[in-house]
Amino acid sequence: MSENIKASEVSEVLRMQLEGIDTHLQFDEVGTVLQVSDGVARIYGLKNAEANELLEFDNGIKAIVMNLEEDNVGAVLLGPTDQIKEGYTVKRTQKVAFISVGEGLLGRVINPLGDPIDGKGEITG
């Protein structure tokens, strides 16, 4: 049966399979929560974190890096403290926290991420 296999067919099948491979790699820097108290999480493993950088936990809660130390970072939680526990993983977003301002923000109530919480819909402008 191996005598019926043609080298050109094998190479064509291999070429088609290799063309479908996604070679784009994305690496996330991930850390582990060491301690949570008073709305601040101590996180180990984020060696390249920057001051004011947004971090995201597995459950979607975000935090802002405020304290850079040699072996850990301190981050202020932007959500319920009781939903972050010791041992949870957190990753860098590589985005510095900011809020866009304009006429549409006047008179609105927002959370620390700039999302409206006053029930008046999205902020425009």
Short mmCIF file of the C-alpha atoms (twelve columns), coordinates in Angstrom:
data_MODEL
# 
_entry.id   MODEL 
# 
loop_
_atom_site.group_PDB 
_atom_site.id 
_atom_site.type_symbol 
_atom_site.label_atom_id 
_atom_site.label_alt_id 
_atom_site.label_comp_id 
_atom_site.label_asym_id 
_atom_site.label_seq_id 
_atom_site.Cartn_x 
_atom_site.Cartn_y 
_atom_site.Cartn_z 
_atom_site.pdbx_PDB_model_num 
ATOM 1   C CA . MET A 1   0.000   0.000  0.000  1 
ATOM 2   C CA . SER A 2   2.894   2.385  0.672  1 
ATOM 3   C CA . GLU A 3   3.882   2.024  -2.969 1 
ATOM 4   C CA . ASN A 4   0.692   3.893  -4.004 1 
ATOM 5   C CA . ILE A 5   1.558   7.052  -2.020 1 
ATOM 6   C CA . LYS A 6   2.995   9.808  -4.172 1 
ATOM 7   C CA . ALA A 7   5.465   12.295 -2.749 1 
ATOM 8   C CA . SER A 8   3.701   15.169 -4.505 1 
ATOM 9   C CA . GLU A 9   0.398   14.315 -2.782 1 
ATOM 10  C CA . VAL A 10  2.056   14.162 0.629  1 
ATOM 11  C CA . SER A 11  3.835   17.454 0.137  1 
ATOM 12  C CA . GLU A 12  0.588   19.087 -1.086 1 
ATOM 13  C CA . VAL A 13  -1.323  17.891 2.003  1 
ATOM 14  C CA . LEU A 14  1.476   19.076 4.313  1 
ATOM 15  C CA . ARG A 15  1.615   22.461 2.580  1 
ATOM 16  C CA . MET A 16  -2.148  22.938 2.975  1 
ATOM 17  C CA . GLN A 17  -2.001  22.043 6.674  1 
ATOM 18  C CA . LEU A 18  0.949   24.347 7.321  1 
ATOM 19  C CA . GLU A 19  -0.792  27.265 5.595  1 
ATOM 20  C CA . GLY A 20  -3.643  27.000 8.115  1 
ATOM 21  C CA . ILE A 21  -1.396  27.339 11.168 1 
ATOM 22  C CA . ASP A 22  -1.709  30.585 13.117 1 
ATOM 23  C CA . THR A 23  1.863   31.627 13.910 1 
ATOM 24  C CA . HIS A 24  0.858   34.773 15.815 1 
ATOM 25  C CA . LEU A 25  1.849   34.269 19.430 1 
ATOM 26  C CA . GLN A 26  0.647   36.416 22.282 1 
ATOM 27  C CA . PHE A 27  2.229   36.258 25.702 1 
ATOM 28  C CA . ASP A 28  0.498   37.717 28.721 1 
ATOM 29  C CA . GLU A 29  2.386   38.586 31.859 1 
ATOM 30  C CA . VAL A 30  0.440   36.909 34.650 1 
ATOM 31  C CA . GLY A 31  0.802   37.322 38.407 1 
ATOM 32  C CA . THR A 32  -0.655  35.770 41.541 1 
ATOM 33  C CA . VAL A 33  -2.459  37.538 44.370 1 
ATOM 34  C CA . LEU A 34  -0.461  37.273 47.600 1 
ATOM 35  C CA . GLN A 35  -2.750  39.266 49.876 1 
ATOM 36  C CA . VAL A 36  -5.909  41.362 49.762 1 
ATOM 37  C CA . SER A 37  -6.789  43.921 52.417 1 
ATOM 38  C CA . ASP A 38  -8.565  47.282 52.541 1 
ATOM 39  C CA . GLY A 39  -9.154  47.355 48.779 1 
ATOM 40  C CA . VAL A 40  -5.485  46.774 47.945 1 
ATOM 41  C CA . ALA A 41  -4.085  43.590 46.411 1 
ATOM 42  C CA . ARG A 42  -0.425  42.571 46.684 1 
ATOM 43  C CA . ILE A 43  0.540   40.725 43.505 1 
ATOM 44  C CA . TYR A 44  3.618   38.652 42.755 1 
ATOM 45  C CA . GLY A 45  4.934   37.987 39.238 1 
ATOM 46  C CA . LEU A 46  4.284   41.233 37.381 1 
ATOM 47  C CA . LYS A 47  7.900   42.327 36.983 1 
ATOM 48  C CA . ASN A 48  7.208   44.687 34.076 1 
ATOM 49  C CA . ALA A 49  4.098   46.373 35.493 1 
ATOM 50  C CA . GLU A 50  4.008   50.154 35.281 1 
ATOM 51  C CA . ALA A 51  2.584   52.720 37.670 1 
ATOM 52  C CA . ASN A 52  -1.097  53.478 36.936 1 
ATOM 53  C CA . GLU A 53  -1.382  50.425 34.660 1 
ATOM 54  C CA . LEU A 54  -4.710  48.616 34.550 1 
ATOM 55  C CA . LEU A 55  -4.687  44.985 35.659 1 
ATOM 56  C CA . GLU A 56  -7.467  42.459 35.080 1 
ATOM 57  C CA . PHE A 57  -8.385  39.480 37.238 1 
ATOM 58  C CA . ASP A 58  -9.889  36.269 35.850 1 
ATOM 59  C CA . ASN A 59  -13.349 37.296 37.054 1 
ATOM 60  C CA . GLY A 60  -13.188 40.605 35.133 1 
ATOM 61  C CA . ILE A 61  -12.533 42.908 38.086 1 
ATOM 62  C CA . LYS A 62  -9.902  45.521 37.355 1 
ATOM 63  C CA . ALA A 63  -7.233  47.180 39.480 1 
ATOM 64  C CA . ILE A 64  -4.741  50.023 39.090 1 
ATOM 65  C CA . VAL A 65  -1.059  49.548 39.945 1 
ATOM 66  C CA . MET A 66  -0.083  52.074 42.593 1 
ATOM 67  C CA . ASN A 67  2.946   50.668 44.373 1 
ATOM 68  C CA . LEU A 68  5.945   49.104 42.627 1 
ATOM 69  C CA . GLU A 69  8.232   47.094 44.844 1 
ATOM 70  C CA . GLU A 70  11.163  44.828 44.087 1 
ATOM 71  C CA . ASP A 71  9.273   41.535 44.327 1 
ATOM 72  C CA . ASN A 72  5.575   42.525 44.146 1 
ATOM 73  C CA . VAL A 73  3.173   45.283 43.156 1 
ATOM 74  C CA . GLY A 74  0.346   46.893 45.088 1 
ATOM 75  C CA . ALA A 75  -2.849  47.531 43.165 1 
ATOM 76  C CA . VAL A 76  -6.018  49.362 44.176 1 
ATOM 77  C CA . LEU A 77  -9.080  47.244 43.381 1 
ATOM 78  C CA . LEU A 78  -11.806 48.827 41.244 1 
ATOM 79  C CA . GLY A 79  -14.479 46.401 42.356 1 
ATOM 80  C CA . PRO A 80  -15.697 44.369 45.311 1 
ATOM 81  C CA . THR A 81  -12.803 43.334 47.545 1 
ATOM 82  C CA . ASP A 82  -14.559 40.150 48.627 1 
ATOM 83  C CA . GLN A 83  -14.446 38.788 45.060 1 
ATOM 84  C CA . ILE A 84  -10.622 38.734 44.979 1 
ATOM 85  C CA . LYS A 85  -8.923  36.008 46.997 1 
ATOM 86  C CA . GLU A 86  -5.360  34.964 47.732 1 
ATOM 87  C CA . GLY A 87  -4.022  32.795 44.895 1 
ATOM 88  C CA . TYR A 88  -6.163  34.352 42.119 1 
ATOM 89  C CA . THR A 89  -4.393  35.142 38.874 1 
ATOM 90  C CA . VAL A 90  -4.175  38.607 37.391 1 
ATOM 91  C CA . LYS A 91  -2.747  39.818 34.078 1 
ATOM 92  C CA . ARG A 92  -1.398  43.066 32.753 1 
ATOM 93  C CA . THR A 93  -3.450  44.955 30.191 1 
ATOM 94  C CA . GLN A 94  -0.480  47.129 29.177 1 
ATOM 95  C CA . LYS A 95  -2.834  50.142 29.259 1 
ATOM 96  C CA . VAL A 96  -2.438  53.091 31.590 1 
ATOM 97  C CA . ALA A 97  -5.663  54.082 33.340 1 
ATOM 98  C CA . PHE A 98  -7.290  57.180 31.842 1 
ATOM 99  C CA . ILE A 99  -10.701 58.739 31.375 1 
ATOM 100 C CA . SER A 100 -11.604 60.757 28.294 1 
ATOM 101 C CA . VAL A 101 -13.267 64.051 29.103 1 
ATOM 102 C CA . GLY A 102 -15.589 66.230 27.098 1 
ATOM 103 C CA . GLU A 103 -18.932 68.054 27.114 1 
ATOM 104 C CA . GLY A 104 -20.815 64.738 27.366 1 
ATOM 105 C CA . LEU A 105 -19.274 64.032 30.768 1 
ATOM 106 C CA . LEU A 106 -20.769 67.177 32.370 1 
ATOM 107 C CA . GLY A 107 -23.371 66.296 35.001 1 
ATOM 108 C CA . ARG A 108 -22.764 62.551 34.747 1 
ATOM 109 C CA . VAL A 109 -21.827 60.073 37.472 1 
ATOM 110 C CA . ILE A 110 -19.066 57.626 36.560 1 
ATOM 111 C CA . ASN A 111 -17.050 54.870 38.232 1 
ATOM 112 C CA . PRO A 112 -13.223 54.972 38.448 1 
ATOM 113 C CA . LEU A 113 -12.963 53.465 34.951 1 
ATOM 114 C CA . GLY A 114 -15.122 56.189 33.389 1 
ATOM 115 C CA . ASP A 115 -18.189 53.974 32.888 1 
ATOM 116 C CA . PRO A 116 -21.529 55.717 33.544 1 
ATOM 117 C CA . ILE A 117 -23.385 54.549 36.673 1 
ATOM 118 C CA . ASP A 118 -26.194 57.110 36.727 1 
ATOM 119 C CA . GLY A 119 -28.605 55.168 34.504 1 
ATOM 120 C CA . LYS A 120 -28.617 57.816 31.746 1 
ATOM 121 C CA . GLY A 121 -27.038 55.612 29.086 1 
ATOM 122 C CA . GLU A 122 -23.690 55.871 27.352 1 
ATOM 123 C CA . ILE A 123 -21.586 59.006 27.531 1 
ATOM 124 C CA . THR A 124 -21.392 60.759 24.170 1 
ATOM 125 C CA . GLY A 125 -19.182 63.486 22.801 1 
# 
